Tab-separated table of C-alpha atoms and ligand atoms in Angstrom:
chain	number	residue	atom	x	y	z
A	1	MET	CA	-13.465	13.656	-1.419
A	2	PHE	CA	-10.225	15.407	-2.336
A	3	THR	CA	-10.189	19.105	-3.159
A	4	TYR	CA	-6.449	19.719	-2.952
A	5	LYS	CA	-5.110	21.837	-5.808
A	6	ASN	CA	-1.515	20.787	-5.169
A	7	TRP	CA	-0.184	17.290	-4.611
A	8	ILE	CA	3.431	16.744	-3.542
A	9	PHE	CA	4.744	13.204	-3.739
A	10	ASP	CA	7.689	11.411	-2.289
A	11	LEU	CA	9.104	9.213	-5.057
A	12	ASP	CA	10.834	6.016	-3.907
A	13	GLY	CA	8.411	3.642	-2.207
A	14	THR	CA	5.496	5.987	-2.818
A	15	LEU	CA	5.052	6.230	-6.590
A	16	THR	CA	7.517	3.382	-7.147
A	17	VAL	CA	7.966	-0.002	-5.525
A	18	ALA	CA	10.523	0.410	-2.733
A	19	ILE	CA	13.825	-1.212	-3.661
A	20	HIS	CA	16.337	0.831	-1.687
A	21	ASP	CA	18.075	-1.270	0.928
A	22	PHE	CA	19.200	1.631	3.082
A	23	ASP	CA	21.105	-0.587	5.527
A	24	ALA	CA	23.162	-1.997	2.628
A	25	ILE	CA	23.747	1.527	1.327
A	26	ARG	CA	24.967	2.590	4.780
A	27	ASP	CA	27.367	-0.368	4.829
A	28	ASP	CA	28.648	0.504	1.355
A	29	LEU	CA	29.256	4.116	2.396
A	30	GLY	CA	30.627	3.263	5.837
A	31	ILE	CA	27.842	5.075	7.651
A	32	PRO	CA	26.779	3.611	11.018
A	33	GLN	CA	23.434	1.813	11.026
A	34	GLY	CA	20.625	3.886	12.434
A	35	LYS	CA	22.009	7.170	11.112
A	36	ARG	CA	20.307	9.150	8.388
A	37	ILE	CA	22.488	8.904	5.292
A	38	LEU	CA	22.352	12.464	3.946
A	39	GLU	CA	22.720	14.002	7.382
A	40	ALA	CA	25.685	11.723	8.247
A	41	ILE	CA	27.450	12.703	5.011
A	42	SER	CA	26.813	16.385	5.627
A	43	GLU	CA	28.699	16.147	8.932
A	44	MET	CA	31.862	14.842	7.242
A	45	PRO	CA	34.833	16.855	5.944
A	46	SER	CA	34.011	18.205	2.501
A	47	ASP	CA	36.422	16.036	0.460
A	48	GLN	CA	35.138	12.852	2.115
A	49	ALA	CA	31.549	14.048	1.778
A	50	GLN	CA	32.072	14.699	-1.913
A	51	LEU	CA	33.355	11.155	-2.477
A	52	LEU	CA	30.452	9.619	-0.594
A	53	HIS	CA	27.953	11.735	-2.515
A	54	GLN	CA	29.477	10.475	-5.752
A	55	ARG	CA	29.212	6.882	-4.563
A	56	LEU	CA	25.627	7.400	-3.367
A	57	ASP	CA	24.709	8.915	-6.729
A	58	GLU	CA	26.177	5.823	-8.456
A	59	ILE	CA	24.269	3.411	-6.222
A	60	GLU	CA	21.003	5.253	-6.724
A	61	MET	CA	21.509	5.607	-10.483
A	62	GLU	CA	21.902	1.835	-10.663
A	63	LEU	CA	18.731	1.387	-8.574
A	64	ALA	CA	16.841	3.873	-10.751
A	65	SER	CA	17.251	1.553	-13.722
A	66	HIS	CA	15.378	-1.196	-11.841
A	67	THR	CA	12.480	0.812	-10.433
A	68	LYS	CA	8.921	-0.143	-11.184
A	69	PRO	CA	5.766	1.891	-10.737
A	70	GLN	CA	3.579	1.241	-7.760
A	71	ASP	CA	0.195	-0.306	-8.587
A	72	GLY	CA	-2.299	2.489	-9.091
A	73	ALA	CA	0.310	5.222	-9.534
A	74	MET	CA	-0.334	5.691	-13.245
A	75	GLU	CA	-4.105	5.942	-12.726
A	76	LEU	CA	-3.714	8.342	-9.823
A	77	LEU	CA	-1.285	10.653	-11.619
A	78	SER	CA	-3.306	10.561	-14.844
A	79	HIS	CA	-6.446	11.513	-12.956
A	80	LEU	CA	-4.810	14.381	-11.084
A	81	HIS	CA	-2.995	15.635	-14.179
A	82	LYS	CA	-6.171	15.585	-16.262
A	83	ASN	CA	-7.887	17.720	-13.644
A	84	GLY	CA	-5.181	20.372	-13.802
A	85	THR	CA	-3.749	19.636	-10.363
A	86	ASN	CA	-0.251	20.936	-9.622
A	87	LEU	CA	2.036	17.919	-9.228
A	88	GLY	CA	5.435	17.966	-7.551
A	89	ILE	CA	8.109	15.515	-6.474
A	90	LEU	CA	10.067	16.032	-3.276
A	91	THR	CA	12.761	13.406	-2.843
A	92	ARG	CA	15.907	12.827	-0.807
A	93	ASN	CA	17.309	11.304	-3.993
A	94	ASN	CA	19.020	13.612	-6.503
A	95	LYS	CA	17.076	15.228	-9.333
A	96	LYS	CA	18.803	13.331	-12.143
A	97	ASN	CA	17.969	9.966	-10.576
A	98	ALA	CA	14.444	11.115	-9.838
A	99	GLN	CA	13.944	12.105	-13.469
A	100	LYS	CA	15.363	8.791	-14.655
A	101	THR	CA	13.034	6.932	-12.300
A	102	LEU	CA	10.028	8.953	-13.470
A	103	PHE	CA	10.959	8.269	-17.088
A	104	ASN	CA	11.348	4.513	-16.494
A	105	CYS	CA	7.937	4.389	-14.858
A	106	GLY	CA	6.260	6.364	-17.647
A	107	PHE	CA	5.536	9.339	-15.375
A	108	SER	CA	7.679	11.999	-17.073
A	109	ASP	CA	4.765	13.838	-18.667
A	110	PHE	CA	3.085	14.428	-15.316
A	111	PHE	CA	5.870	16.503	-13.775
A	112	GLU	CA	7.513	19.657	-15.034
A	113	ALA	CA	11.263	19.634	-14.473
A	114	GLU	CA	11.192	22.637	-12.134
A	115	HIS	CA	8.669	20.841	-9.900
A	116	ILE	CA	11.007	17.901	-9.241
A	117	LEU	CA	13.092	18.823	-6.206
A	118	GLY	CA	16.033	16.696	-5.120
A	119	ARG	CA	18.713	16.867	-2.479
A	120	GLU	CA	20.949	19.252	-4.427
A	121	SER	CA	18.441	22.099	-4.415
A	122	VAL	CA	16.609	21.807	-1.083
A	123	THR	CA	17.365	20.959	2.513
A	124	PRO	CA	16.322	17.282	2.615
A	125	LYS	CA	13.101	16.128	4.256
A	126	PRO	CA	12.085	16.106	7.109
A	127	ASP	CA	12.943	19.781	6.614
A	128	PRO	CA	9.948	21.531	4.998
A	129	ASP	CA	12.192	23.584	2.676
A	130	GLY	CA	11.148	21.672	-0.461
A	131	VAL	CA	7.446	22.014	0.323
A	132	HIS	CA	7.906	25.753	0.785
A	133	GLN	CA	9.763	25.998	-2.529
A	134	LEU	CA	7.034	24.179	-4.455
A	135	LEU	CA	4.298	26.291	-2.880
A	136	GLU	CA	6.186	29.405	-3.869
A	137	LEU	CA	6.605	28.180	-7.458
A	138	TRP	CA	2.871	27.515	-7.654
A	139	GLY	CA	1.857	30.630	-5.757
A	140	ALA	CA	-0.114	28.224	-3.574
A	141	SER	CA	-1.011	27.994	0.077
A	142	PRO	CA	-0.423	24.966	2.336
A	143	ASN	CA	-4.111	24.532	3.159
A	144	GLU	CA	-4.919	23.523	-0.421
A	145	THR	CA	-1.948	21.141	-0.585
A	146	VAL	CA	-1.245	17.567	0.393
A	147	MET	CA	2.063	15.766	0.938
A	148	VAL	CA	1.991	12.037	0.136
A	149	GLY	CA	4.691	9.643	1.304
A	150	ASP	CA	5.669	6.335	2.839
A	151	HIS	CA	8.099	7.592	5.488
A	152	PRO	CA	7.701	9.622	8.695
A	153	MET	CA	10.098	12.200	7.204
A	154	ASP	CA	7.564	12.881	4.436
A	155	MET	CA	4.835	13.485	6.994
A	156	GLU	CA	7.050	15.722	9.099
A	157	ALA	CA	7.949	17.881	6.090
A	158	GLY	CA	4.277	18.317	5.226
A	159	LEU	CA	3.194	18.977	8.782
A	160	GLN	CA	5.918	21.545	9.349
A	161	ALA	CA	4.867	23.377	6.198
A	162	GLY	CA	1.203	23.229	7.224
A	163	THR	CA	-0.060	20.964	4.426
A	164	SER	CA	-2.364	17.998	4.767
A	165	THR	CA	-0.657	14.615	4.792
A	166	ILE	CA	-1.346	11.154	3.399
A	167	PHE	CA	0.733	8.280	4.736
A	168	ILE	CA	1.116	5.064	2.769
A	169	ASN	CA	1.919	2.007	4.819
A	170	PRO	CA	1.320	-1.410	3.246
A	171	LYS	CA	0.774	-2.966	6.672
A	172	GLY	CA	-1.694	-0.276	7.675
A	173	GLU	CA	0.492	0.747	10.609
A	174	ASN	CA	0.032	4.335	11.634
A	175	LEU	CA	2.726	6.595	13.019
A	176	LYS	CA	3.105	7.162	16.723
A	177	HIS	CA	3.904	10.812	16.185
A	178	GLU	CA	3.196	13.085	13.242
A	179	LYS	CA	-0.171	11.425	12.688
A	180	PRO	CA	-1.243	11.879	9.068
A	181	ASP	CA	-4.630	13.165	7.962
A	182	LEU	CA	-5.137	9.931	6.083
A	183	LEU	CA	-3.546	6.488	6.395
A	184	ILE	CA	-3.774	4.156	3.408
A	185	LYS	CA	-2.260	0.784	2.584
A	186	SER	CA	-1.876	1.388	-1.137
A	187	LEU	CA	-2.411	3.868	-3.928
A	188	GLY	CA	-5.276	1.632	-5.072
A	189	GLU	CA	-6.996	2.331	-1.775
A	190	LEU	CA	-6.399	6.049	-2.296
A	191	LEU	CA	-7.908	5.900	-5.803
A	192	MET	CA	-11.107	4.405	-4.425
A	193	LEU	CA	-11.609	7.520	-2.286
A	194	PHE	CA	-11.921	9.849	-5.284
B	1	LIG	MG1	9.897	6.964	0.232
């Protein structure tokens, strides 16, 4: 069913079991509930922003040591990798934490370092900047590419860059806006469609 040559994945909650409690992180950082964390920090004076980035990096590094792979992720990535598919990670986490998470889950061999894009090198999702950067690195076009994620921001980034989109929602709840090309409840369900 799938003919995409390029697969771009969100990391936390998509390839891994979601463990980030973003409300608790907001409390820790003193960011009002309901605000996007990275965007709220970026609006602060630079010395305060730098401190909060350091703290956020610490929190996420601690979380990275507890992450577990999502059921089906290993099979999915192995299958795609074996078939020579381009694989990328686009995360709002930082690259170091993303690499640690990938290592802990046994996924390191599937992703080349330059294809793991974190918040220090791209404008964070929902901005499509990271998708554009990966497509440029691969010399690829959006119509042979799919963005996979568990958050509306992942879908928005893909849609804005013109890729196909696959939305993972364990409850099977679709989005009101930014409707994905495919809605699945789990990576296991996705695997069955190959
Ligand atoms: Mg996610």
